[in-house]
Amino acid sequence: MLAEATRDPDAMSGTRASEDRAGTAAVALGLRLLSFGPIVILALLVLAISLLTPNFLKPVNIGNILAQTAVIAIVAMGQQLVILTRGIDLSVGANLALATVIGGLVFRVSDSAFLVILAMLATGTLVGFVNGAVYVFGRLPHPFIITLATLSICRGLALELSINHTTMRGMPAGVNYLGETSSLGVPNSFFVVFGVALLVLVMMKSMVWGRWTYAVGGNPKAAVEMGIPVKWVLVSTYAFAGLCAGIGAVVLSGRTGASSPLYGNLLELDTIAAVIIGGASFLGGRGHLGHALVGALMIGVIRNALNLLNVDVFYQMIAIGLIIVLAVEADVLRNHLEGRARTNQARAQ
Amino acid sequence: MSAAPVLSVRDGHKRFGAVHALKGVSLDAYRGEVLALLGDNGAGKSTLVRCISGVHALDEGEIRLDGDVASLSTPALARGAGIETVYQDLALFDNLTPAQNFYCGRELAFPKWLPRGLRFLRAREMDREAASVIDRLKVRLPRFDAPVALMSGGQRQAIAVARATVFARKVVILDEPTAALGVRESRKVLDLVRQLRDEGNAVILITHNMEHVIDLADRAVVLRQGRKVGELKPERANQQELVSLIVGAEA
Ligand SMILES: Nc1ncnc2c1ncn2[C@@H]1O[C@H](COP(=O)(O)OP(=O)(O)OP(=O)(O)O)[C@@H](O)[C@H]1O
Ligand SMILES: [Mg+2]
C-alpha cells in the first residue's frame, strides 16, 4: 500500500479531448431537460386535457382545481422539506384529521376563528415536533416507524375525541372565509397556498436554516462534522411539516365547514407522490418548493380531468402511479448523468 | 520548537464497544510545524483526528489547546477554537456549490441578535469571498455555481483543503488529503500544506506516502494498533526505520 500511493494514476489525461467536450455538452443538456421535465409534463397534460374537454379551462373549473389542490399543495410543501432531509412523514394525513377535530372541539366552546385556527396549527406543530423529537433523540434509524406510529395514534385519537361522529358540523366564519370564499374570482385557499409558499421560499433560499436542511440531506455525516446542529434541524423540519398539516386542516375545515376524524385519508401518499413527481430526489438533498407545487398541481389536474371525463377513480390511481414510476426513473437517470459529468471532468483535467 | 505546544493530547483512550481504537496516545503539535501522523490501516489515525476535531469524545485522557484543557465535545466547538479538519472522506456536500460548501456550518448571516439558524444569508458576500480564495489558491474549477457533485475527485479534494485553509487559525488536520490525487494535484495540495505551516498553523498530516512525509514533515508520530510506537524526525536515512515502525517488523 505504501508503494501504491507513489504511482501516478493521472496517465489518462489529455486524450480524447474533443470527444469529451461533445459528451459533456450532451450530459449538461440532458440534466437541464430533466430539471424541466415535470413542468413540461404538466403543460402537456393541461394541453391534452383542454383539447379533450372544453370545460377544463373555464375559470370556474380552474378555481375548482386550485381549491381542490390547496390542501395537497400546502401539506406537500412540508413533506418536501422532510424528504429533502432524507426523511418521510407518514403522519401528515392523520395529523390533519386530528387538527380538524381539535379545532371542532374548540369551536364547541368558542366561535372565535382565531382560537380555532390556533388550536389546529398548534396540534399540527406539536405532532410534528413529537415525530422529530422521537426520531432524533430516540436514536431511531429512520423516521418511517415513528411517523407510522403517530399516524395510527392521531387517527385513533381523532376518532376517540370526536366520539365516533364521522363529521362534526360547523366552523367559525373566519375559517370558512379562508377555505371556501373567493376573492377577485380566486379561491382564498389559493392565497393561503401562496402565503405558505412565500414563507417556505424565504426559509429555504434566504435563511441559514434552509441551507442547513440542504446540508443535512446532502451529507448528514458531514453536516455533523461541519458543526451544524443536525438534531435541531431535523426536529424543526418535522415540526414545520406538522405546522403545514395544521394549515391544511384550517383550509379543509373551512372548505367543508366541518371537521372529521376521517379527513386526510391517504394524504401522506398524495403528498409524497406530489414531491416525487414534481422532481425532487427521493434520496434527499435535492428538491425545492417548485417540485412540491408542480407535483401537487399535477395530481389536482389529473383528478379533475378524469372527473370531468367521467373516468373511474381507479384509473386516476393508476395514472398517478405510472407518473410516480416515471419520476423515480428520471431521478435515477439524473444520478447517472451526474456520474458521467464527473468522469468527464476528471478526464478534462 | 522550544515554544509550548499549541495542541497536546495526553494519554487519550477511545473504545468503540469491544474495539479499543486508542490506547493511551499522547502527542504534541507546534505552530509552524508539520507533524506527520503515520500508521497502517486501522492503526487509529482517523479516530485520533476525530477526537481532536470534536466528532468523538475521548473516553479517557485530555486535550490541551495552548496549555489549557479544552472541551472539544462538538465539531462546532473545535472549529470555533481554531481547529480545522480535512476529513478522509472530505465531508463535502454534493448538492451544494463550492462557495456554499466553504461556509456550511458558519454562514455569514445577519442580524446577529437572532439565533444562528434564523439569520439571513449574505450569499453574495460568501460567493465573492470563496471565489477569491479559490483564485488565490490557484484551484481550477469548471464552474463556480454548479454543485460539487459534478466535479472530479481532484477538484473535490482541492475544495475540501481550500475550505480548511481559509478558516485555519491554530491547527489544521489533513486526513490523507492526497489519497485520490495524481502527481500534479498532489503537489498542489502539498503546496497548500506548506502555506498553512508558514502562516503559523500547526499542521497534522496523515498520509501513507513516505515521499511526502520526508519532503514535508518536521516530525513523525507512528501509531500501531492504537498505541504510539515511535516518534522521530523523518529523513531519507531513517526511512526504513519509519516503515518498520509502521508495519511492526523489526528493521
Ligand atoms: N465509529 C466507529 N465505530 C466502531 N469502530 C470504529 C469506528 N471508527 C473506527 N473504528 C475502529 O477503530 C480502529 C481504528 O480505525 P481508524 O479509522 O482510526 O484507522 P486509521 O488509522 O485511520 O486507518 P486508515 O489508514 O485505514 O484510514 C479500527 O479497528 C476501526 O474499525
Ligand atoms: Mg483513516
XYZ file of C-alpha atoms and ligand atoms in Angstrom:
632
model
C 0.000 0.000 0.000
C 2.939 2.296 0.570
C 4.231 1.664 -2.910
C 0.833 2.115 -4.456
C 0.487 5.687 -3.313
C 3.548 6.801 -5.248
C 2.248 5.507 -8.561
C 0.776 8.015 -10.960
C -2.923 7.492 -11.647
C -3.002 10.587 -13.850
C -1.840 8.889 -17.014
C -5.192 9.178 -18.794
C -5.253 12.951 -19.073
C -5.075 14.742 -22.384
C -6.692 12.042 -24.509
C -9.882 12.259 -26.482
C -10.399 15.905 -25.655
C -12.861 16.895 -28.375
C -14.959 13.784 -27.911
C -15.206 14.633 -24.222
C -16.343 18.154 -24.902
C -19.222 16.916 -27.042
C -20.091 14.334 -24.374
C -20.021 16.985 -21.675
C -22.405 19.197 -23.609
C -24.820 16.308 -24.163
C -24.751 15.422 -20.473
C -25.342 19.036 -19.474
C -28.265 19.254 -21.907
C -29.740 16.053 -20.522
C -29.536 17.321 -16.954
C -31.157 20.581 -17.975
C -34.027 18.803 -19.749
C -34.599 16.611 -16.709
C -34.866 19.621 -14.429
C -37.671 21.000 -16.597
C -39.317 17.612 -17.126
C -42.155 17.923 -14.592
C -43.217 21.367 -15.820
C -43.194 20.145 -19.420
C -45.305 17.128 -18.456
C -47.746 19.380 -16.587
C -48.038 21.680 -19.602
C -48.627 18.714 -21.935
C -51.271 17.357 -19.563
C -53.090 20.671 -19.483
C -52.919 20.937 -23.263
C -54.154 17.405 -23.878
C -56.984 17.654 -21.353
C -58.202 21.008 -22.601
C -58.433 19.508 -26.093
C -60.417 16.550 -24.737
C -62.845 18.582 -22.674
C -63.520 22.271 -23.269
C -64.847 22.679 -19.734
C -61.393 22.181 -18.345
C -60.060 25.676 -18.952
C -63.219 27.508 -17.842
C -62.487 29.920 -14.965
C -64.928 28.093 -12.670
C -63.135 24.828 -13.191
C -59.717 26.366 -12.752
C -60.974 27.801 -9.483
C -62.115 24.285 -8.566
C -58.722 22.800 -9.332
C -56.959 25.426 -7.244
C -59.310 24.889 -4.318
C -59.023 21.099 -4.539
C -55.263 21.228 -4.851
C -54.751 23.672 -1.990
C -54.612 21.126 0.822
C -52.277 18.753 -1.025
C -50.051 21.666 -2.032
C -49.753 23.071 1.485
C -49.048 19.740 3.139
C -46.715 18.708 0.284
C -44.525 21.722 0.972
C -43.904 20.404 4.469
C -43.415 16.878 3.166
C -40.903 18.222 0.664
C -38.718 19.638 3.429
C -38.828 16.317 5.259
C -37.878 14.384 2.130
C -35.112 16.904 1.485
C -33.510 15.816 4.761
C -33.734 12.134 3.697
C -36.843 11.515 5.755
C -40.511 10.805 5.267
C -43.611 11.823 7.205
C -46.404 9.268 7.051
C -48.445 11.022 9.722
C -49.466 14.198 7.876
C -52.936 12.967 6.871
C -53.875 11.685 10.323
C -52.285 14.743 11.885
C -54.515 16.931 9.702
C -57.585 14.966 10.765
C -56.707 15.286 14.441
C -56.139 19.017 13.984
C -59.595 19.480 12.443
C -61.183 17.528 15.296
C -59.375 19.567 17.951
C -60.447 22.701 16.084
C -64.017 21.383 16.044
C -63.920 20.784 19.793
C -62.650 24.302 20.408
C -65.467 25.592 18.196
C -67.999 23.974 20.579
C -66.875 26.265 23.371
C -65.881 29.350 21.403
C -66.717 30.659 17.975
C -63.518 32.633 17.768
C -61.827 31.881 14.439
C -58.539 32.905 15.995
C -58.740 30.288 18.732
C -59.901 27.535 16.378
C -57.099 28.249 13.922
C -54.569 28.468 16.723
C -55.720 25.100 18.063
C -55.345 23.465 14.642
C -51.911 24.922 13.991
C -50.719 24.031 17.485
C -51.953 20.460 17.157
C -50.231 20.007 13.817
C -46.967 21.505 15.039
C -46.977 19.517 18.267
C -47.463 16.197 16.463
C -44.685 17.143 14.054
C -42.424 18.077 16.933
C -43.065 14.719 18.607
C -42.210 12.952 15.326
C -38.926 14.802 15.079
C -38.008 14.549 18.746
C -38.645 10.806 18.992
C -36.838 10.179 15.705
C -33.768 12.189 16.700
C -33.486 11.804 20.453
C -34.826 8.249 20.440
C -31.986 7.476 18.005
C -34.262 5.747 15.502
C -32.564 4.631 12.308
C -35.327 6.057 10.119
C -38.431 8.252 10.610
C -40.667 5.712 8.845
C -41.651 3.854 12.000
C -42.257 6.807 14.283
C -44.410 8.627 11.747
C -46.294 5.393 11.097
C -46.909 5.195 14.827
C -48.141 8.775 15.075
C -50.345 8.141 12.022
C -52.088 5.427 13.995
C -52.158 7.389 17.246
C -53.512 10.569 15.645
C -56.209 8.727 13.722
C -57.275 6.838 16.846
C -57.207 9.956 18.977
C -59.245 11.861 16.395
C -61.893 9.110 16.350
C -61.964 8.974 20.133
C -62.210 12.738 20.578
C -64.984 13.114 18.028
C -66.921 10.490 19.974
C -67.421 8.472 16.819
C -69.105 11.234 14.880
C -67.771 10.920 11.372
C -68.268 14.648 10.901
C -68.673 17.497 13.332
C -70.543 20.319 11.604
C -69.724 23.967 11.920
C -66.681 26.213 11.713
C -66.246 29.877 12.626
C -66.901 32.351 9.823
C -63.221 33.287 9.632
C -62.219 29.697 8.934
C -64.881 29.325 6.256
C -63.619 32.535 4.746
C -60.135 31.097 4.338
C -61.275 27.740 2.988
C -64.365 28.485 0.962
C -64.784 32.091 -0.101
C -63.198 33.562 -3.221
C -61.696 36.988 -3.723
C -61.362 38.515 -7.188
C -62.527 35.213 -8.625
C -59.682 33.322 -6.982
C -60.358 30.954 -4.080
C -58.960 32.320 -0.823
C -57.307 28.975 -0.189
C -55.095 29.764 -3.159
C -53.838 32.833 -1.300
C -53.111 30.632 1.696
C -51.035 28.360 -0.568
C -49.305 31.432 -1.898
C -48.529 32.698 1.599
C -47.116 29.376 2.758
C -45.092 29.114 -0.446
C -43.614 32.554 0.141
C -42.679 31.623 3.691
C -41.078 28.348 2.590
C -39.247 30.119 -0.191
C -37.696 32.606 2.217
C -36.813 29.890 4.723
C -35.159 27.673 2.134
C -33.392 30.240 -0.009
C -32.522 33.087 2.290
C -32.203 31.667 5.752
C -29.366 29.735 7.341
C -31.936 27.142 8.401
C -32.747 26.342 4.777
C -29.093 25.947 3.883
C -28.742 23.548 6.793
C -31.650 21.393 5.619
C -29.905 21.001 2.274
C -26.656 20.166 4.042
C -28.294 17.566 6.267
C -29.982 15.997 3.251
C -26.838 16.125 1.138
C -24.458 14.576 3.662
C -25.668 14.056 7.239
C -22.264 12.910 8.492
C -20.504 15.938 7.056
C -23.213 18.174 8.490
C -22.235 16.966 11.969
C -18.549 17.398 11.186
C -19.103 20.941 9.948
C -20.774 21.864 13.223
C -24.380 22.103 12.047
C -26.889 21.371 14.848
C -28.283 18.444 12.872
C -30.653 17.225 15.570
C -32.415 20.556 15.851
C -32.545 20.970 12.106
C -34.383 17.644 11.899
C -36.739 18.317 14.799
C -37.675 21.716 13.386
C -38.206 20.220 9.932
C -40.724 17.684 11.255
C -42.372 20.360 13.375
C -42.724 22.513 10.282
C -44.225 19.621 8.308
C -46.719 19.285 11.168
C -47.477 23.002 11.004
C -48.213 22.598 7.293
C -50.632 19.761 8.131
C -52.277 22.153 10.615
C -52.619 24.840 7.931
C -54.070 22.195 5.637
C -56.564 21.384 8.373
C -57.696 25.017 8.526
C -58.228 25.146 4.766
C -60.049 21.821 4.587
C -62.312 22.589 7.568
C -63.003 25.952 6.051
C -63.962 24.458 2.695
C -66.275 21.850 4.197
C -67.440 23.848 7.205
C -66.794 20.780 9.323
C -64.171 18.637 10.966
C -63.785 14.892 10.730
C -61.514 12.152 12.043
C -61.618 10.673 8.531
C -60.149 13.697 6.770
C -56.770 13.472 5.114
C -57.072 9.783 4.336
C -54.036 8.768 2.218
C -52.888 12.388 2.181
C -49.417 11.146 3.141
C -49.253 9.213 -0.116
C -50.602 12.107 -2.163
C -48.037 14.493 -0.740
C -45.141 12.081 -1.142
C -46.290 11.441 -4.716
C -46.534 15.178 -5.357
C -42.981 15.791 -4.156
C -41.548 12.935 -6.191
C -43.417 13.555 -9.448
C -42.632 17.228 -9.043
C -38.994 16.254 -9.483
C -37.402 16.204 -6.030
C -34.989 13.402 -5.257
C -36.326 10.667 -3.024
C -32.778 10.154 -1.764
C -32.773 13.585 -0.165
C -30.621 16.646 -0.606
C -32.254 17.687 -3.839
C -35.513 19.497 -4.248
C -37.251 22.810 -3.849
C -40.586 24.435 -3.371
C -41.444 24.284 -7.071
C -41.300 20.494 -7.010
C -43.984 20.211 -4.346
C -46.204 22.764 -6.064
C -45.875 21.380 -9.586
C -46.417 17.850 -8.285
C -49.496 18.840 -6.301
C -50.911 20.653 -9.312
C -50.255 17.625 -11.490
C -52.220 15.419 -9.128
C -55.004 18.011 -8.933
C -55.183 18.343 -12.713
C -55.278 14.585 -13.283
C -58.031 14.085 -10.686
C -60.068 16.961 -12.047
C -59.705 15.897 -15.674
C -60.665 12.319 -15.029
C -63.687 13.581 -13.098
C -64.715 15.806 -15.985
C -64.245 12.901 -18.372
C -66.200 10.611 -16.061
C -63.358 8.162 -15.734
C -63.396 5.745 -12.820
C -61.431 6.588 -9.696
C -59.147 3.605 -10.041
C -57.870 4.915 -13.363
C -56.847 8.069 -11.506
C -54.856 5.942 -9.131
C -53.242 4.011 -11.951
C -52.378 7.213 -13.822
C -50.731 8.745 -10.756
C -48.867 5.514 -10.064
C -47.473 5.458 -13.590
C -46.283 9.044 -13.276
C -44.545 8.184 -9.998
C -42.618 5.403 -11.741
C -41.654 7.838 -14.482
C -40.472 10.387 -11.919
C -38.364 7.905 -9.993
C -36.748 6.685 -13.210
C -35.979 10.301 -14.087
C -34.197 10.624 -10.738
C -32.141 7.516 -11.460
C -31.257 8.878 -14.892
C -30.232 12.182 -13.337
C -27.856 10.476 -10.936
C -26.399 8.514 -13.818
C -25.836 11.656 -15.891
C -24.169 13.364 -12.960
C -21.784 10.458 -12.647
C -20.962 10.870 -16.323
C -20.397 14.592 -15.841
C -17.973 13.817 -13.027
C -15.862 11.400 -15.049
C -15.828 13.861 -17.937
C -14.488 16.456 -15.514
C -11.783 14.140 -14.285
C -10.642 13.388 -17.816
C -10.690 17.016 -18.862
C -8.261 17.882 -16.052
C 10.094 24.287 18.582
C 11.175 25.276 22.021
C 7.849 27.086 22.380
C 4.919 25.428 24.117
C 2.778 23.117 22.000
C -0.420 24.655 20.641
C -2.154 21.304 20.808
C -1.382 18.388 23.011
C -3.186 15.136 23.571
C -2.433 13.413 26.887
C -2.936 9.689 27.324
C -6.006 9.504 25.097
C -8.168 6.400 25.117
C -11.075 5.628 22.822
C -13.194 2.500 22.641
C -15.900 1.546 20.159
C -17.626 -1.270 22.005
C -15.089 -4.070 22.043
C -12.634 -2.252 19.763
C -10.008 -0.365 21.745
C -9.058 2.076 18.989
C -6.770 4.384 21.007
C -4.766 3.020 23.916
C -3.160 5.910 25.696
C -1.910 8.085 22.858
C -0.035 11.309 23.606
C 1.038 13.830 21.026
C 2.163 17.462 20.779
C 1.787 19.793 17.823
C 3.638 23.082 17.480
C 2.932 26.199 15.489
C 4.799 26.435 12.207
C 5.458 22.724 12.137
C 4.186 19.839 10.030
C 3.599 16.739 12.109
C 3.114 13.515 10.163
C 0.766 11.017 11.769
C 1.632 7.592 10.409
C 0.351 4.090 10.818
C -1.041 1.130 8.957
C -4.735 0.788 8.081
C -6.796 0.626 11.250
C -3.982 1.958 13.441
C -6.277 4.614 14.883
C -5.156 7.715 12.987
C -8.601 8.845 11.880
C -10.025 8.068 15.301
C -7.432 10.304 16.953
C -8.192 13.039 14.447
C -11.907 12.738 15.022
C -11.384 13.068 18.768
C -9.376 16.248 18.280
C -11.945 17.734 15.909
C -14.860 17.085 18.234
C -16.629 14.302 16.339
C -15.827 11.727 19.022
C -15.045 12.359 22.674
C -12.032 10.694 24.283
C -13.059 8.097 26.877
C -10.010 8.942 28.969
C -7.239 11.499 28.737
C -7.320 15.132 27.822
C -6.713 17.548 25.002
C -4.994 20.838 25.705
C -5.068 23.908 23.486
C -2.387 26.497 24.268
C -1.851 24.764 27.556
C -5.448 24.830 28.763
C -7.668 21.793 28.924
C -10.112 22.251 26.077
C -13.650 20.973 25.876
C -13.993 19.914 22.252
C -17.206 17.957 22.664
C -18.718 19.062 19.367
C -17.231 19.867 15.949
C -18.626 23.380 16.249
C -16.616 23.942 19.427
C -13.443 22.573 17.852
C -13.873 24.732 14.779
C -14.596 27.694 16.991
C -11.368 27.010 18.868
C -9.412 27.221 15.611
C -9.065 23.555 14.681
C -9.793 22.815 11.028
C -10.026 19.325 9.630
C -9.951 17.871 6.144
C -11.655 14.542 6.740
C -10.644 11.370 4.988
C -13.995 11.305 3.175
C -13.778 15.072 2.514
C -17.094 15.931 4.212
C -18.361 17.791 1.173
C -21.992 18.402 0.332
C -22.576 17.131 -3.181
C -25.744 19.151 -3.559
C -24.136 22.491 -2.706
C -21.846 24.761 -4.700
C -18.186 25.274 -3.737
C -18.988 28.570 -2.010
C -21.869 27.017 -0.104
C -19.588 24.171 0.919
C -16.983 26.629 2.142
C -19.305 28.366 4.516
C -21.521 25.458 5.515
C -21.852 25.468 9.291
C -20.596 29.028 9.688
C -22.530 31.017 7.172
C -22.119 34.755 7.017
C -25.544 35.942 8.064
C -27.473 38.710 9.744
C -28.875 40.027 12.067
C -26.621 38.896 14.870
C -29.284 39.039 17.599
C -31.262 36.182 16.056
C -30.363 32.543 16.763
C -27.930 31.317 14.107
C -30.445 29.190 12.214
C -32.928 32.019 11.793
C -30.481 34.511 10.342
C -30.481 35.588 6.720
C -27.650 34.540 4.439
C -25.185 37.006 2.986
C -24.997 34.928 -0.174
C -23.222 37.371 -2.428
C -20.541 38.111 0.126
C -19.888 34.409 0.651
C -19.704 33.788 -3.106
C -17.246 36.633 -3.528
C -15.005 35.564 -0.641
C -14.994 31.939 -1.707
C -14.200 32.863 -5.300
C -11.243 34.960 -4.264
C -9.871 32.179 -2.073
C -10.227 29.584 -4.808
C -8.472 32.003 -7.102
C -5.658 32.732 -4.676
C -5.052 29.031 -4.147
C -4.962 28.501 -7.916
C -7.584 25.800 -7.792
C -9.182 25.429 -11.196
C -12.909 24.737 -11.119
C -15.089 24.293 -14.202
C -17.951 26.330 -12.838
C -18.376 28.109 -9.614
C -22.151 27.916 -9.461
C -22.502 24.183 -10.091
C -22.967 21.664 -7.295
C -19.864 19.840 -6.164
C -21.428 16.565 -7.365
C -20.356 17.458 -10.883
C -16.673 17.853 -10.061
C -13.786 15.432 -10.313
C -12.054 13.774 -7.371
C -9.125 16.186 -7.564
C -11.326 19.234 -7.671
C -13.356 17.986 -4.735
C -10.232 17.367 -2.702
C -8.989 20.833 -3.574
C -12.260 22.347 -2.387
C -12.076 20.483 0.918
C -8.473 21.549 1.517
C -9.178 25.122 0.470
C -12.088 25.259 2.909
C -9.815 24.305 5.786
C -7.183 26.758 4.577
C -9.496 29.722 4.792
C -10.669 29.140 8.295
C -7.489 27.746 9.832
C -6.303 29.695 12.828
C -4.360 27.264 15.002
C -4.409 23.662 13.987
C -5.095 22.081 10.626
C -5.541 18.352 10.349
C -5.455 16.673 6.960
C -6.511 13.017 6.841
C -4.972 11.519 3.686
C -5.516 14.645 1.608
C -3.716 13.276 -1.440
C -5.154 9.765 -1.401
C -7.246 10.189 -4.547
C -4.925 12.533 -6.408
C -2.489 12.341 -9.272
C 1.050 13.636 -9.032
C 0.243 17.120 -10.230
C -2.767 17.614 -7.997
C -0.948 16.132 -5.001
C 1.778 18.692 -5.458
C -0.803 21.456 -5.325
C -2.231 20.154 -2.081
C 1.258 19.865 -0.592
C 1.892 23.485 -1.524
C -1.217 24.389 0.418
C 0.115 22.427 3.378
C 3.365 24.412 3.279
C 1.419 27.622 3.066
C -0.636 26.657 6.103
C 2.531 25.892 8.020
C 4.166 29.169 7.002
C 1.120 31.068 8.183
C 1.880 29.734 11.657
C -0.539 26.838 11.929
C 0.287 23.522 13.473
C -0.349 21.064 10.649
C -1.086 17.411 11.311
C -0.748 15.404 8.118
C -1.897 11.832 7.748
C -0.576 10.061 4.706
C 0.693 6.707 3.508
C 3.119 8.363 1.112
C 6.686 8.270 2.510
C 7.970 10.713 -0.095
C 5.562 13.343 1.141
C 6.498 12.647 4.745
C 10.222 13.051 4.130
C 9.641 16.127 1.973
C 7.392 17.954 4.283
C 7.191 16.703 7.844
C 9.301 18.115 10.661
C 8.346 15.254 12.918
C 6.549 11.963 12.570
C 4.462 10.118 15.128
C 3.741 6.477 14.400
C 0.664 4.646 15.686
C 0.219 0.892 15.665
C -2.934 -0.795 16.925
C -3.949 2.268 18.874
C -0.577 2.829 20.562
C 2.117 5.351 19.839
C 5.124 3.223 18.914
C 7.584 5.894 17.886
C 8.353 9.488 17.189
C 11.236 10.690 15.058
C 12.418 13.238 12.560
C 11.774 11.716 9.144
C 14.770 11.742 6.805
C 15.864 9.687 3.884
C 18.375 7.979 6.151
C 15.738 6.620 8.538
C 13.008 5.839 6.025
C 13.480 2.107 6.587
C 13.165 2.535 10.319
C 9.987 4.524 9.818
C 8.438 1.876 7.592
C 9.248 -0.905 10.021
C 7.740 1.100 12.865
C 4.564 1.387 10.836
C 4.256 -2.249 9.836
C 5.638 -3.549 13.108
C 8.504 -5.647 11.786
C 11.988 -5.324 13.248
C 14.301 -3.385 10.939
N -17.229 4.746 14.502
C -16.580 3.576 14.747
N -17.247 2.545 15.289
C -16.613 1.384 15.546
N -15.329 1.138 15.287
C -14.597 2.122 14.740
C -15.201 3.397 14.426
N -14.243 4.188 13.893
C -13.118 3.456 13.858
N -13.315 2.216 14.359
C -12.288 1.175 14.518
O -11.175 1.751 15.141
C -9.975 1.262 14.579
C -9.139 2.400 14.088
O -9.725 2.949 12.922
P -9.209 4.274 12.217
O -10.227 4.644 11.196
O -8.878 5.279 13.237
O -7.880 3.782 11.493
P -6.915 4.585 10.520
O -5.575 4.561 11.138
O -7.472 5.895 10.190
O -6.892 3.657 9.237
P -6.874 4.025 7.654
O -5.449 4.185 7.277
O -7.466 2.820 7.019
O -7.686 5.243 7.453
C -10.390 0.276 13.500
O -10.340 -1.021 14.041
C -11.806 0.669 13.181
O -12.534 -0.452 12.753
Mg -8.197 6.790 8.471
